[in-house]
């Protein structure tokens, strides 16, 4: 079986069950309950709208929390990796990298990291997109939430 190749263009992660089932169903449920409460207003109907909104919010918050924990682990992993691959003169500057920059750097090969970090610290690369677009030897990250 051929190994999948990850690039900047195909790296965003979609979870089909979440993005194409859970979210649409909860959104349709919320809209349907708003419509029903509009047609037949009552305390019960309003409460059902509130519950539908809470379920939709819960879905978004669960995704955001999973991504937040993932980013924290990636930041830790990258700080450890940078300690190993950067030249000693850059070790003291690892803390200057933002969390978004650290997360974007995870796709770079070890050989590319020193130069990318120098460019980031020099202010030449600032956004995640700029960093990811500069990666030449993309290291796939298939273990993501």
PDB file of C-alpha atoms in Angstrom:
ATOM      1  CA  UNK A   1       0.000   0.000   0.000  1.00  0.00           C
ATOM      2  CA  UNK A   2       1.393   3.401  -0.972  1.00  0.00           C
ATOM      3  CA  UNK A   3       2.138   5.756   1.873  1.00  0.00           C
ATOM      4  CA  UNK A   4       0.045   8.921   1.882  1.00  0.00           C
ATOM      5  CA  UNK A   5       1.894  12.172   1.375  1.00  0.00           C
ATOM      6  CA  UNK A   6       0.903  15.207   3.380  1.00  0.00           C
ATOM      7  CA  UNK A   7       1.406  18.724   2.033  1.00  0.00           C
ATOM      8  CA  UNK A   8       0.331  22.246   2.890  1.00  0.00           C
ATOM      9  CA  UNK A   9      -2.702  21.842   0.621  1.00  0.00           C
ATOM     10  CA  UNK A  10      -3.995  18.605   2.171  1.00  0.00           C
ATOM     11  CA  UNK A  11      -2.909  18.957   5.819  1.00  0.00           C
ATOM     12  CA  UNK A  12      -6.145  20.345   7.375  1.00  0.00           C
ATOM     13  CA  UNK A  13      -7.934  17.564   9.215  1.00  0.00           C
ATOM     14  CA  UNK A  14     -11.614  16.914   8.683  1.00  0.00           C
ATOM     15  CA  UNK A  15     -13.357  14.357  10.831  1.00  0.00           C
ATOM     16  CA  UNK A  16     -16.247  13.242   8.618  1.00  0.00           C
ATOM     17  CA  UNK A  17     -18.425  12.000  11.476  1.00  0.00           C
ATOM     18  CA  UNK A  18     -18.009  15.324  13.292  1.00  0.00           C
ATOM     19  CA  UNK A  19     -17.923  17.822  10.424  1.00  0.00           C
ATOM     20  CA  UNK A  20     -20.463  16.164   8.121  1.00  0.00           C
ATOM     21  CA  UNK A  21     -22.812  14.474  10.591  1.00  0.00           C
ATOM     22  CA  UNK A  22     -22.712  15.760  14.184  1.00  0.00           C
ATOM     23  CA  UNK A  23     -22.453  19.491  13.417  1.00  0.00           C
ATOM     24  CA  UNK A  24     -25.056  19.559  10.620  1.00  0.00           C
ATOM     25  CA  UNK A  25     -27.532  17.471  12.635  1.00  0.00           C
ATOM     26  CA  UNK A  26     -27.143  19.651  15.731  1.00  0.00           C
ATOM     27  CA  UNK A  27     -27.423  22.826  13.646  1.00  0.00           C
ATOM     28  CA  UNK A  28     -30.554  21.557  11.880  1.00  0.00           C
ATOM     29  CA  UNK A  29     -32.002  20.516  15.235  1.00  0.00           C
ATOM     30  CA  UNK A  30     -31.390  24.005  16.652  1.00  0.00           C
ATOM     31  CA  UNK A  31     -32.945  25.709  13.611  1.00  0.00           C
ATOM     32  CA  UNK A  32     -35.916  23.334  13.660  1.00  0.00           C
ATOM     33  CA  UNK A  33     -36.539  23.995  17.361  1.00  0.00           C
ATOM     34  CA  UNK A  34     -36.315  27.766  16.808  1.00  0.00           C
ATOM     35  CA  UNK A  35     -38.898  27.409  14.010  1.00  0.00           C
ATOM     36  CA  UNK A  36     -41.184  25.320  16.234  1.00  0.00           C
ATOM     37  CA  UNK A  37     -40.881  27.777  19.129  1.00  0.00           C
ATOM     38  CA  UNK A  38     -41.680  30.652  16.749  1.00  0.00           C
ATOM     39  CA  UNK A  39     -44.821  28.911  15.476  1.00  0.00           C
ATOM     40  CA  UNK A  40     -46.039  27.651  18.867  1.00  0.00           C
ATOM     41  CA  UNK A  41     -44.442  29.754  21.607  1.00  0.00           C
ATOM     42  CA  UNK A  42     -44.435  28.277  25.097  1.00  0.00           C
ATOM     43  CA  UNK A  43     -42.080  27.892  28.030  1.00  0.00           C
ATOM     44  CA  UNK A  44     -41.392  24.303  26.989  1.00  0.00           C
ATOM     45  CA  UNK A  45     -40.605  25.293  23.411  1.00  0.00           C
ATOM     46  CA  UNK A  46     -38.177  27.983  24.566  1.00  0.00           C
ATOM     47  CA  UNK A  47     -36.461  25.506  26.877  1.00  0.00           C
ATOM     48  CA  UNK A  48     -36.037  23.036  23.995  1.00  0.00           C
ATOM     49  CA  UNK A  49     -34.375  25.835  21.962  1.00  0.00           C
ATOM     50  CA  UNK A  50     -32.004  26.487  24.869  1.00  0.00           C
ATOM     51  CA  UNK A  51     -31.147  22.765  25.078  1.00  0.00           C
ATOM     52  CA  UNK A  52     -30.575  22.610  21.307  1.00  0.00           C
ATOM     53  CA  UNK A  53     -28.266  25.649  21.563  1.00  0.00           C
ATOM     54  CA  UNK A  54     -26.415  24.014  24.465  1.00  0.00           C
ATOM     55  CA  UNK A  55     -25.870  20.823  22.454  1.00  0.00           C
ATOM     56  CA  UNK A  56     -24.537  22.792  19.492  1.00  0.00           C
ATOM     57  CA  UNK A  57     -22.243  24.769  21.814  1.00  0.00           C
ATOM     58  CA  UNK A  58     -21.080  21.533  23.439  1.00  0.00           C
ATOM     59  CA  UNK A  59     -20.069  20.145  20.045  1.00  0.00           C
ATOM     60  CA  UNK A  60     -18.015  23.246  19.217  1.00  0.00           C
ATOM     61  CA  UNK A  61     -16.421  23.375  22.671  1.00  0.00           C
ATOM     62  CA  UNK A  62     -15.469  19.693  22.569  1.00  0.00           C
ATOM     63  CA  UNK A  63     -13.651  20.245  19.275  1.00  0.00           C
ATOM     64  CA  UNK A  64     -11.941  23.422  20.499  1.00  0.00           C
ATOM     65  CA  UNK A  65     -10.809  21.719  23.715  1.00  0.00           C
ATOM     66  CA  UNK A  66      -9.382  18.729  21.840  1.00  0.00           C
ATOM     67  CA  UNK A  67      -7.465  21.047  19.497  1.00  0.00           C
ATOM     68  CA  UNK A  68      -6.202  23.127  22.429  1.00  0.00           C
ATOM     69  CA  UNK A  69      -4.807  20.056  24.184  1.00  0.00           C
ATOM     70  CA  UNK A  70      -3.285  18.869  20.915  1.00  0.00           C
ATOM     71  CA  UNK A  71      -1.572  22.243  20.421  1.00  0.00           C
ATOM     72  CA  UNK A  72      -0.176  22.135  23.973  1.00  0.00           C
ATOM     73  CA  UNK A  73       1.346  18.709  23.304  1.00  0.00           C
ATOM     74  CA  UNK A  74       2.742  19.886  19.958  1.00  0.00           C
ATOM     75  CA  UNK A  75       4.326  22.939  21.623  1.00  0.00           C
ATOM     76  CA  UNK A  76       6.018  20.727  24.205  1.00  0.00           C
ATOM     77  CA  UNK A  77       7.147  18.274  21.542  1.00  0.00           C
ATOM     78  CA  UNK A  78       8.548  21.086  19.390  1.00  0.00           C
ATOM     79  CA  UNK A  79      10.441  22.714  22.260  1.00  0.00           C
ATOM     80  CA  UNK A  80      12.099  19.364  22.996  1.00  0.00           C
ATOM     81  CA  UNK A  81      12.810  18.776  19.309  1.00  0.00           C
ATOM     82  CA  UNK A  82      14.258  22.270  18.879  1.00  0.00           C
ATOM     83  CA  UNK A  83      16.569  21.701  21.870  1.00  0.00           C
ATOM     84  CA  UNK A  84      17.945  18.683  19.999  1.00  0.00           C
ATOM     85  CA  UNK A  85      18.284  20.094  16.470  1.00  0.00           C
ATOM     86  CA  UNK A  86      19.042  23.800  16.873  1.00  0.00           C
ATOM     87  CA  UNK A  87      22.597  25.023  17.275  1.00  0.00           C
ATOM     88  CA  UNK A  88      23.461  26.036  20.856  1.00  0.00           C
ATOM     89  CA  UNK A  89      23.308  29.782  20.093  1.00  0.00           C
ATOM     90  CA  UNK A  90      19.571  29.468  19.340  1.00  0.00           C
ATOM     91  CA  UNK A  91      18.621  27.397  22.403  1.00  0.00           C
ATOM     92  CA  UNK A  92      18.114  30.478  24.555  1.00  0.00           C
ATOM     93  CA  UNK A  93      15.714  31.957  22.020  1.00  0.00           C
ATOM     94  CA  UNK A  94      13.271  29.042  21.722  1.00  0.00           C
ATOM     95  CA  UNK A  95      10.990  30.754  24.253  1.00  0.00           C
ATOM     96  CA  UNK A  96      10.630  33.691  21.821  1.00  0.00           C
ATOM     97  CA  UNK A  97       8.642  31.546  19.386  1.00  0.00           C
ATOM     98  CA  UNK A  98       4.890  31.925  19.710  1.00  0.00           C
ATOM     99  CA  UNK A  99       2.658  28.903  20.158  1.00  0.00           C
ATOM    100  CA  UNK A 100       1.293  29.312  16.602  1.00  0.00           C
ATOM    101  CA  UNK A 101       4.844  29.405  15.220  1.00  0.00           C
ATOM    102  CA  UNK A 102       5.792  26.270  17.161  1.00  0.00           C
ATOM    103  CA  UNK A 103       2.709  24.453  15.906  1.00  0.00           C
ATOM    104  CA  UNK A 104       3.483  25.448  12.306  1.00  0.00           C
ATOM    105  CA  UNK A 105       7.113  24.338  12.602  1.00  0.00           C
ATOM    106  CA  UNK A 106       6.119  20.751  13.387  1.00  0.00           C
ATOM    107  CA  UNK A 107       5.815  20.025   9.649  1.00  0.00           C
ATOM    108  CA  UNK A 108       9.453  20.965   8.919  1.00  0.00           C
ATOM    109  CA  UNK A 109      12.230  18.415   8.721  1.00  0.00           C
ATOM    110  CA  UNK A 110      15.029  18.564  11.273  1.00  0.00           C
ATOM    111  CA  UNK A 111      17.424  19.874   8.602  1.00  0.00           C
ATOM    112  CA  UNK A 112      15.127  22.833   7.829  1.00  0.00           C
ATOM    113  CA  UNK A 113      14.362  23.874  11.388  1.00  0.00           C
ATOM    114  CA  UNK A 114      17.470  25.984  12.161  1.00  0.00           C
ATOM    115  CA  UNK A 115      17.028  28.204   9.100  1.00  0.00           C
ATOM    116  CA  UNK A 116      13.267  28.557   9.593  1.00  0.00           C
ATOM    117  CA  UNK A 117      13.747  29.474  13.254  1.00  0.00           C
ATOM    118  CA  UNK A 118      16.365  32.086  12.293  1.00  0.00           C
ATOM    119  CA  UNK A 119      13.940  33.623   9.792  1.00  0.00           C
ATOM    120  CA  UNK A 120      11.129  33.639  12.360  1.00  0.00           C
ATOM    121  CA  UNK A 121      13.340  35.273  14.992  1.00  0.00           C
ATOM    122  CA  UNK A 122      14.509  37.835  12.412  1.00  0.00           C
ATOM    123  CA  UNK A 123      10.865  38.734  11.714  1.00  0.00           C
ATOM    124  CA  UNK A 124      10.891  37.439   8.134  1.00  0.00           C
ATOM    125  CA  UNK A 125       8.246  34.777   8.862  1.00  0.00           C
ATOM    126  CA  UNK A 126       5.437  35.631  11.249  1.00  0.00           C
ATOM    127  CA  UNK A 127       2.276  33.708  10.412  1.00  0.00           C
ATOM    128  CA  UNK A 128       1.603  29.980  10.488  1.00  0.00           C
ATOM    129  CA  UNK A 129       0.789  30.082   6.790  1.00  0.00           C
ATOM    130  CA  UNK A 130       4.100  31.747   5.885  1.00  0.00           C
ATOM    131  CA  UNK A 131       6.018  29.176   7.915  1.00  0.00           C
ATOM    132  CA  UNK A 132       4.155  26.196   6.450  1.00  0.00           C
ATOM    133  CA  UNK A 133       4.585  27.487   2.893  1.00  0.00           C
ATOM    134  CA  UNK A 134       8.365  27.679   3.418  1.00  0.00           C
ATOM    135  CA  UNK A 135       8.664  24.026   4.449  1.00  0.00           C
ATOM    136  CA  UNK A 136      10.406  22.126   1.660  1.00  0.00           C
ATOM    137  CA  UNK A 137      10.526  18.621   3.141  1.00  0.00           C
ATOM    138  CA  UNK A 138       7.042  18.289   4.661  1.00  0.00           C
ATOM    139  CA  UNK A 139       6.837  15.887   7.597  1.00  0.00           C
ATOM    140  CA  UNK A 140       3.297  14.545   7.757  1.00  0.00           C
ATOM    141  CA  UNK A 141       1.403  14.666  11.031  1.00  0.00           C
ATOM    142  CA  UNK A 142      -1.254  11.953  10.830  1.00  0.00           C
ATOM    143  CA  UNK A 143      -1.854  11.615  14.573  1.00  0.00           C
ATOM    144  CA  UNK A 144      -4.030  14.683  15.064  1.00  0.00           C
ATOM    145  CA  UNK A 145      -7.361  15.309  16.701  1.00  0.00           C
TER     146      UNK A 145
END
